[in-house]
mmCIF file with all atom_site columns, C-alpha atoms in Angstrom:
data_model
loop_
_atom_site.group_PDB
_atom_site.id
_atom_site.type_symbol
_atom_site.label_atom_id
_atom_site.label_alt_id
_atom_site.label_comp_id
_atom_site.label_asym_id
_atom_site.label_entity_id
_atom_site.label_seq_id
_atom_site.pdbx_PDB_ins_code
_atom_site.Cartn_x
_atom_site.Cartn_y
_atom_site.Cartn_z
_atom_site.occupancy
_atom_site.B_iso_or_equiv
_atom_site.pdbx_formal_charge
_atom_site.auth_seq_id
_atom_site.auth_comp_id
_atom_site.auth_asym_id
_atom_site.auth_atom_id
_atom_site.pdbx_PDB_model_num
ATOM 1   C CA . PRO A 1 1   ? -9.042  -30.034 10.442 1.00 71.00 ? 1415 PRO A CA 1
ATOM 2   C CA . VAL A 1 2   ? -6.395  -32.292 11.921 1.00 75.00 ? 1416 VAL A CA 1
ATOM 3   C CA . ILE A 1 3   ? -6.234  -35.829 10.556 1.00 77.00 ? 1417 ILE A CA 1
ATOM 4   C CA . ALA A 1 4   ? -4.392  -38.528 12.482 1.00 77.00 ? 1418 ALA A CA 1
ATOM 5   C CA . VAL A 1 5   ? -2.269  -41.156 10.795 1.00 76.00 ? 1419 VAL A CA 1
ATOM 6   C CA . PRO A 1 6   ? -2.584  -44.776 11.890 1.00 76.00 ? 1420 PRO A CA 1
ATOM 7   C CA . GLY A 1 7   ? -0.565  -45.535 14.985 1.00 76.00 ? 1421 GLY A CA 1
ATOM 8   C CA . ALA A 1 8   ? -0.082  -48.033 17.745 1.00 76.00 ? 1422 ALA A CA 1
ATOM 9   C CA . SER A 1 9   ? -2.756  -46.553 20.000 1.00 86.00 ? 1423 SER A CA 1
ATOM 10  C CA . ALA A 1 10  ? -6.052  -44.739 19.544 1.00 91.00 ? 1424 ALA A CA 1
ATOM 11  C CA . VAL A 1 11  ? -5.276  -42.700 22.680 1.00 93.00 ? 1425 VAL A CA 1
ATOM 12  C CA . LEU A 1 12  ? -2.766  -40.364 21.028 1.00 92.00 ? 1426 LEU A CA 1
ATOM 13  C CA . SER A 1 13  ? -4.631  -40.198 17.735 1.00 92.00 ? 1427 SER A CA 1
ATOM 14  C CA . ALA A 1 14  ? -7.820  -39.176 19.565 1.00 95.00 ? 1428 ALA A CA 1
ATOM 15  C CA . LEU A 1 15  ? -5.970  -36.628 21.695 1.00 95.00 ? 1429 LEU A CA 1
ATOM 16  C CA . VAL A 1 16  ? -4.506  -34.971 18.607 1.00 92.00 ? 1430 VAL A CA 1
ATOM 17  C CA . VAL A 1 17  ? -7.800  -34.704 16.693 1.00 93.00 ? 1431 VAL A CA 1
ATOM 18  C CA . SER A 1 18  ? -9.999  -33.830 19.699 1.00 95.00 ? 1432 SER A CA 1
ATOM 19  C CA . GLY A 1 19  ? -9.051  -30.168 19.873 1.00 93.00 ? 1433 GLY A CA 1
ATOM 20  C CA . LEU A 1 20  ? -8.648  -30.450 23.664 1.00 96.00 ? 1434 LEU A CA 1
ATOM 21  C CA . PRO A 1 21  ? -5.477  -29.509 25.578 1.00 95.00 ? 1435 PRO A CA 1
ATOM 22  C CA . THR A 1 22  ? -2.625  -31.926 24.923 1.00 94.00 ? 1436 THR A CA 1
ATOM 23  C CA . ASP A 1 23  ? -0.086  -30.716 27.483 1.00 95.00 ? 1437 ASP A CA 1
ATOM 24  C CA . ARG A 1 24  ? -1.467  -32.995 30.207 1.00 96.00 ? 1438 ARG A CA 1
ATOM 25  C CA . PHE A 1 25  ? -3.681  -36.025 29.756 1.00 97.00 ? 1439 PHE A CA 1
ATOM 26  C CA . MET A 1 26  ? -4.763  -39.092 31.681 1.00 97.00 ? 1440 MET A CA 1
ATOM 27  C CA . PHE A 1 27  ? -5.775  -42.354 30.068 1.00 97.00 ? 1441 PHE A CA 1
ATOM 28  C CA . ALA A 1 28  ? -8.370  -43.877 32.392 1.00 97.00 ? 1442 ALA A CA 1
ATOM 29  C CA . GLY A 1 29  ? -9.156  -46.982 30.321 1.00 96.00 ? 1443 GLY A CA 1
ATOM 30  C CA . PHE A 1 30  ? -12.631 -48.492 30.166 1.00 97.00 ? 1444 PHE A CA 1
ATOM 31  C CA . PRO A 1 31  ? -15.086 -47.250 32.817 1.00 98.00 ? 1445 PRO A CA 1
ATOM 32  C CA . PRO A 1 32  ? -17.073 -49.906 34.725 1.00 98.00 ? 1446 PRO A CA 1
ATOM 33  C CA . THR A 1 33  ? -20.221 -51.196 33.017 1.00 96.00 ? 1447 THR A CA 1
ATOM 34  C CA . ALA A 1 34  ? -22.525 -50.961 36.061 1.00 97.00 ? 1448 ALA A CA 1
ATOM 35  C CA . LYS A 1 35  ? -24.061 -47.486 36.474 1.00 97.00 ? 1449 LYS A CA 1
ATOM 36  C CA . ALA A 1 36  ? -23.234 -46.990 40.180 1.00 97.00 ? 1450 ALA A CA 1
ATOM 37  C CA . ALA A 1 37  ? -19.657 -48.222 39.767 1.00 97.00 ? 1451 ALA A CA 1
ATOM 38  C CA . ARG A 1 38  ? -19.231 -46.039 36.652 1.00 97.00 ? 1452 ARG A CA 1
ATOM 39  C CA . GLN A 1 39  ? -20.461 -42.931 38.489 1.00 97.00 ? 1453 GLN A CA 1
ATOM 40  C CA . THR A 1 40  ? -18.077 -43.611 41.397 1.00 97.00 ? 1454 THR A CA 1
ATOM 41  C CA . PHE A 1 41  ? -15.229 -44.111 38.896 1.00 98.00 ? 1455 PHE A CA 1
ATOM 42  C CA . LEU A 1 42  ? -16.081 -40.787 37.207 1.00 98.00 ? 1456 LEU A CA 1
ATOM 43  C CA . GLN A 1 43  ? -16.381 -38.999 40.554 1.00 97.00 ? 1457 GLN A CA 1
ATOM 44  C CA . ASP A 1 44  ? -12.762 -39.943 41.246 1.00 96.00 ? 1458 ASP A CA 1
ATOM 45  C CA . LEU A 1 45  ? -11.765 -38.280 37.952 1.00 96.00 ? 1459 LEU A CA 1
ATOM 46  C CA . ARG A 1 46  ? -13.815 -35.133 38.519 1.00 94.00 ? 1460 ARG A CA 1
ATOM 47  C CA . SER A 1 47  ? -11.029 -32.781 39.598 1.00 92.00 ? 1461 SER A CA 1
ATOM 48  C CA . VAL A 1 48  ? -8.133  -34.217 37.569 1.00 95.00 ? 1462 VAL A CA 1
ATOM 49  C CA . PRO A 1 49  ? -6.360  -31.207 35.993 1.00 95.00 ? 1463 PRO A CA 1
ATOM 50  C CA . ALA A 1 50  ? -5.752  -33.027 32.705 1.00 96.00 ? 1464 ALA A CA 1
ATOM 51  C CA . THR A 1 51  ? -7.642  -34.048 29.591 1.00 97.00 ? 1465 THR A CA 1
ATOM 52  C CA . LEU A 1 52  ? -9.358  -37.350 30.411 1.00 98.00 ? 1466 LEU A CA 1
ATOM 53  C CA . ILE A 1 53  ? -9.289  -40.151 27.850 1.00 98.00 ? 1467 ILE A CA 1
ATOM 54  C CA . LEU A 1 54  ? -11.658 -43.114 28.101 1.00 98.00 ? 1468 LEU A CA 1
ATOM 55  C CA . TYR A 1 55  ? -12.408 -46.094 25.898 1.00 97.00 ? 1469 TYR A CA 1
ATOM 56  C CA . GLU A 1 56  ? -16.023 -47.196 25.649 1.00 97.00 ? 1470 GLU A CA 1
ATOM 57  C CA . SER A 1 57  ? -18.106 -49.799 23.911 1.00 96.00 ? 1471 SER A CA 1
ATOM 58  C CA . PRO A 1 58  ? -20.358 -48.390 21.174 1.00 96.00 ? 1472 PRO A CA 1
ATOM 59  C CA . LYS A 1 59  ? -23.275 -50.083 22.979 1.00 95.00 ? 1473 LYS A CA 1
ATOM 60  C CA . ARG A 1 60  ? -22.659 -48.018 26.158 1.00 96.00 ? 1474 ARG A CA 1
ATOM 61  C CA . VAL A 1 61  ? -21.310 -44.700 24.851 1.00 97.00 ? 1475 VAL A CA 1
ATOM 62  C CA . ASN A 1 62  ? -24.686 -42.981 25.353 1.00 97.00 ? 1476 ASN A CA 1
ATOM 63  C CA . GLN A 1 63  ? -24.838 -44.135 28.998 1.00 97.00 ? 1477 GLN A CA 1
ATOM 64  C CA . LEU A 1 64  ? -21.255 -42.978 29.588 1.00 98.00 ? 1478 LEU A CA 1
ATOM 65  C CA . LEU A 1 65  ? -21.986 -39.529 28.121 1.00 98.00 ? 1479 LEU A CA 1
ATOM 66  C CA . GLU A 1 66  ? -25.082 -39.158 30.329 1.00 98.00 ? 1480 GLU A CA 1
ATOM 67  C CA . ASP A 1 67  ? -23.061 -40.062 33.427 1.00 98.00 ? 1481 ASP A CA 1
ATOM 68  C CA . LEU A 1 68  ? -20.163 -37.800 32.422 1.00 98.00 ? 1482 LEU A CA 1
ATOM 69  C CA . SER A 1 69  ? -22.592 -34.905 32.038 1.00 97.00 ? 1483 SER A CA 1
ATOM 70  C CA . LEU A 1 70  ? -24.180 -35.659 35.406 1.00 96.00 ? 1484 LEU A CA 1
ATOM 71  C CA . VAL A 1 71  ? -20.960 -36.223 37.366 1.00 97.00 ? 1485 VAL A CA 1
ATOM 72  C CA . LEU A 1 72  ? -18.474 -33.849 35.688 1.00 96.00 ? 1486 LEU A CA 1
ATOM 73  C CA . GLY A 1 73  ? -20.908 -31.119 34.666 1.00 95.00 ? 1487 GLY A CA 1
ATOM 74  C CA . GLU A 1 74  ? -22.958 -30.424 31.552 1.00 95.00 ? 1488 GLU A CA 1
ATOM 75  C CA . GLY A 1 75  ? -20.790 -27.534 30.393 1.00 95.00 ? 1489 GLY A CA 1
ATOM 76  C CA . ARG A 1 76  ? -17.480 -29.347 30.271 1.00 96.00 ? 1490 ARG A CA 1
ATOM 77  C CA . TYR A 1 77  ? -16.098 -29.692 26.746 1.00 97.00 ? 1491 TYR A CA 1
ATOM 78  C CA . ALA A 1 78  ? -15.501 -33.112 25.276 1.00 98.00 ? 1492 ALA A CA 1
ATOM 79  C CA . ALA A 1 79  ? -15.036 -35.069 22.072 1.00 98.00 ? 1493 ALA A CA 1
ATOM 80  C CA . VAL A 1 80  ? -16.218 -38.473 20.939 1.00 98.00 ? 1494 VAL A CA 1
ATOM 81  C CA . CYS A 1 81  ? -13.872 -40.062 18.405 1.00 96.00 ? 1495 CYS A CA 1
ATOM 82  C CA . ARG A 1 82  ? -15.048 -43.059 16.406 1.00 95.00 ? 1496 ARG A CA 1
ATOM 83  C CA . GLU A 1 83  ? -13.209 -45.324 14.000 1.00 90.00 ? 1497 GLU A CA 1
ATOM 84  C CA . LEU A 1 84  ? -10.065 -43.178 13.979 1.00 89.00 ? 1498 LEU A CA 1
ATOM 85  C CA . THR A 1 85  ? -7.776  -43.557 10.965 1.00 82.00 ? 1499 THR A CA 1
ATOM 86  C CA . LYS A 1 86  ? -10.400 -45.716 9.247  1.00 86.00 ? 1500 LYS A CA 1
ATOM 87  C CA . ARG A 1 87  ? -12.816 -45.111 6.394  1.00 84.00 ? 1501 ARG A CA 1
ATOM 88  C CA . PHE A 1 88  ? -15.734 -43.947 8.588  1.00 87.00 ? 1502 PHE A CA 1
ATOM 89  C CA . GLU A 1 89  ? -13.686 -41.798 10.974 1.00 89.00 ? 1503 GLU A CA 1
ATOM 90  C CA . GLU A 1 90  ? -15.828 -39.358 12.939 1.00 93.00 ? 1504 GLU A CA 1
ATOM 91  C CA . VAL A 1 91  ? -15.050 -36.763 15.612 1.00 95.00 ? 1505 VAL A CA 1
ATOM 92  C CA . THR A 1 92  ? -17.960 -35.095 17.403 1.00 96.00 ? 1506 THR A CA 1
ATOM 93  C CA . ARG A 1 93  ? -17.152 -32.145 19.675 1.00 97.00 ? 1507 ARG A CA 1
ATOM 94  C CA . GLY A 1 94  ? -19.248 -30.151 22.136 1.00 97.00 ? 1508 GLY A CA 1
ATOM 95  C CA . THR A 1 95  ? -20.202 -29.883 25.767 1.00 97.00 ? 1509 THR A CA 1
ATOM 96  C CA . LEU A 1 96  ? -21.010 -33.063 27.646 1.00 97.00 ? 1510 LEU A CA 1
ATOM 97  C CA . ALA A 1 97  ? -24.704 -32.097 27.588 1.00 97.00 ? 1511 ALA A CA 1
ATOM 98  C CA . GLU A 1 98  ? -24.618 -31.594 23.806 1.00 98.00 ? 1512 GLU A CA 1
ATOM 99  C CA . LEU A 1 99  ? -22.822 -34.884 23.244 1.00 98.00 ? 1513 LEU A CA 1
ATOM 100 C CA . ALA A 1 100 ? -25.154 -36.770 25.594 1.00 97.00 ? 1514 ALA A CA 1
ATOM 101 C CA . ALA A 1 101 ? -28.130 -35.432 23.606 1.00 97.00 ? 1515 ALA A CA 1
ATOM 102 C CA . ALA A 1 102 ? -26.484 -36.197 20.251 1.00 97.00 ? 1516 ALA A CA 1
ATOM 103 C CA . PHE A 1 103 ? -25.762 -39.823 21.207 1.00 97.00 ? 1517 PHE A CA 1
ATOM 104 C CA . SER A 1 104 ? -28.875 -40.493 23.331 1.00 95.00 ? 1518 SER A CA 1
ATOM 105 C CA . ASP A 1 105 ? -30.785 -42.440 20.684 1.00 92.00 ? 1519 ASP A CA 1
ATOM 106 C CA . ARG A 1 106 ? -28.018 -43.033 18.176 1.00 92.00 ? 1520 ARG A CA 1
ATOM 107 C CA . MET A 1 107 ? -26.605 -46.484 17.487 1.00 92.00 ? 1521 MET A CA 1
ATOM 108 C CA . VAL A 1 108 ? -22.896 -46.347 16.651 1.00 93.00 ? 1522 VAL A CA 1
ATOM 109 C CA . LYS A 1 109 ? -20.388 -48.982 15.670 1.00 93.00 ? 1523 LYS A CA 1
ATOM 110 C CA . GLY A 1 110 ? -16.663 -49.269 15.958 1.00 92.00 ? 1524 GLY A CA 1
ATOM 111 C CA . GLU A 1 111 ? -13.906 -48.220 18.303 1.00 93.00 ? 1525 GLU A CA 1
ATOM 112 C CA . ILE A 1 112 ? -14.924 -45.314 20.572 1.00 97.00 ? 1526 ILE A CA 1
ATOM 113 C CA . VAL A 1 113 ? -12.618 -42.927 22.429 1.00 97.00 ? 1527 VAL A CA 1
ATOM 114 C CA . VAL A 1 114 ? -14.194 -40.269 24.666 1.00 98.00 ? 1528 VAL A CA 1
ATOM 115 C CA . LEU A 1 115 ? -12.096 -37.283 25.727 1.00 98.00 ? 1529 LEU A CA 1
ATOM 116 C CA . VAL A 1 116 ? -13.117 -34.738 28.363 1.00 98.00 ? 1530 VAL A CA 1
ATOM 117 C CA . ALA A 1 117 ? -11.509 -31.356 28.974 1.00 97.00 ? 1531 ALA A CA 1
ATOM 118 C CA . ARG A 1 118 ? -9.629  -30.876 32.213 1.00 94.00 ? 1532 ARG A CA 1
ATOM 119 C CA . SER A 1 119 ? -11.264 -29.632 35.376 1.00 88.00 ? 1533 SER A CA 1
ATOM 120 C CA . THR A 1 120 ? -11.137 -25.862 35.607 1.00 77.00 ? 1534 THR A CA 1
ATOM 121 C CA . GLY A 1 121 ? -11.931 -25.659 39.299 1.00 63.00 ? 1535 GLY A CA 1
ATOM 122 C CA . ALA A 1 122 ? -14.335 -23.251 40.897 1.00 52.00 ? 1536 ALA A CA 1
ATOM 123 C CA . VAL A 1 123 ? -15.246 -19.954 39.341 1.00 49.00 ? 1537 VAL A CA 1
ATOM 124 C CA . VAL A 1 124 ? -14.703 -17.178 41.843 1.00 52.00 ? 1538 VAL A CA 1
ATOM 125 C CA . ASP A 1 125 ? -15.545 -13.515 41.464 1.00 53.00 ? 1539 ASP A CA 1
ATOM 126 C CA . SER A 1 126 ? -14.480 -10.534 43.550 1.00 62.00 ? 1540 SER A CA 1
ATOM 127 C CA . GLN A 1 127 ? -17.812 -10.410 45.396 1.00 65.00 ? 1541 GLN A CA 1
ATOM 128 C CA . MET A 1 128 ? -17.333 -13.993 46.619 1.00 61.00 ? 1542 MET A CA 1
ATOM 129 C CA . VAL A 1 129 ? -13.815 -13.205 47.824 1.00 67.00 ? 1543 VAL A CA 1
ATOM 130 C CA . GLU A 1 130 ? -15.026 -10.076 49.657 1.00 72.00 ? 1544 GLU A CA 1
ATOM 131 C CA . GLN A 1 131 ? -17.876 -12.007 51.310 1.00 71.00 ? 1545 GLN A CA 1
ATOM 132 C CA . ALA A 1 132 ? -15.500 -14.724 52.496 1.00 72.00 ? 1546 ALA A CA 1
ATOM 133 C CA . LEU A 1 133 ? -13.080 -12.144 53.849 1.00 72.00 ? 1547 LEU A CA 1
ATOM 134 C CA . ASP A 1 134 ? -15.869 -10.221 55.628 1.00 76.00 ? 1548 ASP A CA 1
ATOM 135 C CA . LYS A 1 135 ? -17.076 -13.460 57.229 1.00 75.00 ? 1549 LYS A CA 1
ATOM 136 C CA . ALA A 1 136 ? -13.554 -14.333 58.337 1.00 74.00 ? 1550 ALA A CA 1
ATOM 137 C CA . LEU A 1 137 ? -13.103 -10.857 59.860 1.00 79.00 ? 1551 LEU A CA 1
ATOM 138 C CA . THR A 1 138 ? -16.029 -11.465 62.247 1.00 82.00 ? 1552 THR A CA 1
ATOM 139 C CA . SER A 1 139 ? -14.060 -14.100 64.126 1.00 80.00 ? 1553 SER A CA 1
ATOM 140 C CA . MET A 1 140 ? -10.386 -13.499 63.238 1.00 75.00 ? 1554 MET A CA 1
ATOM 141 C CA . THR A 1 141 ? -7.806  -10.788 63.307 1.00 81.00 ? 1555 THR A CA 1
ATOM 142 C CA . LEU A 1 142 ? -7.152  -9.033  60.009 1.00 78.00 ? 1556 LEU A CA 1
ATOM 143 C CA . LYS A 1 143 ? -3.789  -10.792 59.725 1.00 77.00 ? 1557 LYS A CA 1
ATOM 144 C CA . ASP A 1 144 ? -5.299  -14.258 60.382 1.00 76.00 ? 1558 ASP A CA 1
ATOM 145 C CA . ALA A 1 145 ? -8.244  -13.664 58.031 1.00 70.00 ? 1559 ALA A CA 1
ATOM 146 C CA . ALA A 1 146 ? -5.941  -12.555 55.214 1.00 71.00 ? 1560 ALA A CA 1
ATOM 147 C CA . ALA A 1 147 ? -3.694  -15.577 55.795 1.00 68.00 ? 1561 ALA A CA 1
ATOM 148 C CA . ALA A 1 148 ? -6.677  -17.953 55.806 1.00 68.00 ? 1562 ALA A CA 1
ATOM 149 C CA . GLU A 1 149 ? -8.013  -16.510 52.561 1.00 65.00 ? 1563 GLU A CA 1
ATOM 150 C CA . ALA A 1 150 ? -4.564  -16.686 50.958 1.00 62.00 ? 1564 ALA A CA 1
ATOM 151 C CA . GLU A 1 151 ? -4.284  -20.370 51.876 1.00 55.00 ? 1565 GLU A CA 1
ATOM 152 C CA . ALA A 1 152 ? -7.651  -21.261 50.357 1.00 55.00 ? 1566 ALA A CA 1
ATOM 153 C CA . LYS A 1 153 ? -7.088  -23.581 47.447 1.00 40.00 ? 1567 LYS A CA 1
ATOM 154 C CA . VAL A 1 154 ? -9.232  -22.126 44.686 1.00 40.00 ? 1568 VAL A CA 1
ATOM 155 C CA . THR A 1 155 ? -8.556  -22.202 40.973 1.00 35.00 ? 1569 THR A CA 1
ATOM 156 C CA . PHE A 1 156 ? -9.307  -18.865 39.385 1.00 37.00 ? 1570 PHE A CA 1
ATOM 157 C CA . THR A 1 157 ? -10.581 -18.855 35.827 1.00 35.00 ? 1571 THR A CA 1
ATOM 158 C CA . GLY A 1 158 ? -9.956  -15.146 35.446 1.00 36.00 ? 1572 GLY A CA 1
ATOM 159 C CA . PHE A 1 159 ? -8.292  -12.273 37.164 1.00 33.00 ? 1573 PHE A CA 1
ATOM 160 C CA . VAL A 1 160 ? -9.845  -11.103 40.396 1.00 36.00 ? 1574 VAL A CA 1
ATOM 161 C CA . SER A 1 161 ? -9.028  -7.747  41.869 1.00 34.00 ? 1575 SER A CA 1
ATOM 162 C CA . VAL A 1 162 ? -10.252 -7.075  45.371 1.00 38.00 ? 1576 VAL A CA 1
ATOM 163 C CA . SER A 1 163 ? -9.611  -4.037  47.471 1.00 38.00 ? 1577 SER A CA 1
ATOM 164 C CA . VAL A 1 164 ? -10.713 -4.222  51.065 1.00 41.00 ? 1578 VAL A CA 1
ATOM 165 C CA . SER A 1 165 ? -10.550 -1.261  53.333 1.00 41.00 ? 1579 SER A CA 1
ATOM 166 C CA . VAL A 1 166 ? -10.603 -1.959  57.036 1.00 43.00 ? 1580 VAL A CA 1
ATOM 167 C CA . SER A 1 167 ? -10.335 0.770   59.607 1.00 42.00 ? 1581 SER A CA 1
ATOM 168 C CA . LYS A 1 168 ? -8.110  0.197   62.633 1.00 43.00 ? 1582 LYS A CA 1
ATOM 169 C CA . ALA A 1 169 ? -11.131 0.435   64.897 1.00 45.00 ? 1583 ALA A CA 1
ATOM 170 C CA . SER A 1 170 ? -12.860 -2.493  63.187 1.00 44.00 ? 1584 SER A CA 1
ATOM 171 C CA . SER A 1 171 ? -9.808  -4.751  63.022 1.00 44.00 ? 1585 SER A CA 1
ATOM 172 C CA . LYS A 1 172 ? -8.957  -6.837  66.073 1.00 45.00 ? 1586 LYS A CA 1
#
């Protein structure tokens, strides 16, 4: 396990011990206390391609985790760091759904830092790419359809290999 030494800010200490990517991070501060405002705030952070770092009151950490799970997705990895560099230091890791369940009826004290893994974008498989290309070919030339698909801004979480065969008679 990684143990942080006392420093000027809990942000960097939490980032180091969280186990989440450290190459890019965004400190978003304290989220709003009102539920609707908090969900709007989190919606704005949804697609940030960096580890998100938030401070939260121990009285509201369970509400924040519920909203994070709802807005950012249950499967996104996160860490809740409490009382870093102090006697009762605690780091709890898991998916947002797991953390929301773990903190749902738990009363905690102390300084809380919540970290959420970066957005990974959409998961796309070869079948989805082929379907999109087939749909594009119904109204576009082969050249235009290929260009449109190439310009689509999609984050791949794996390698996709697609081979499409189009006869000259079917292409426009």
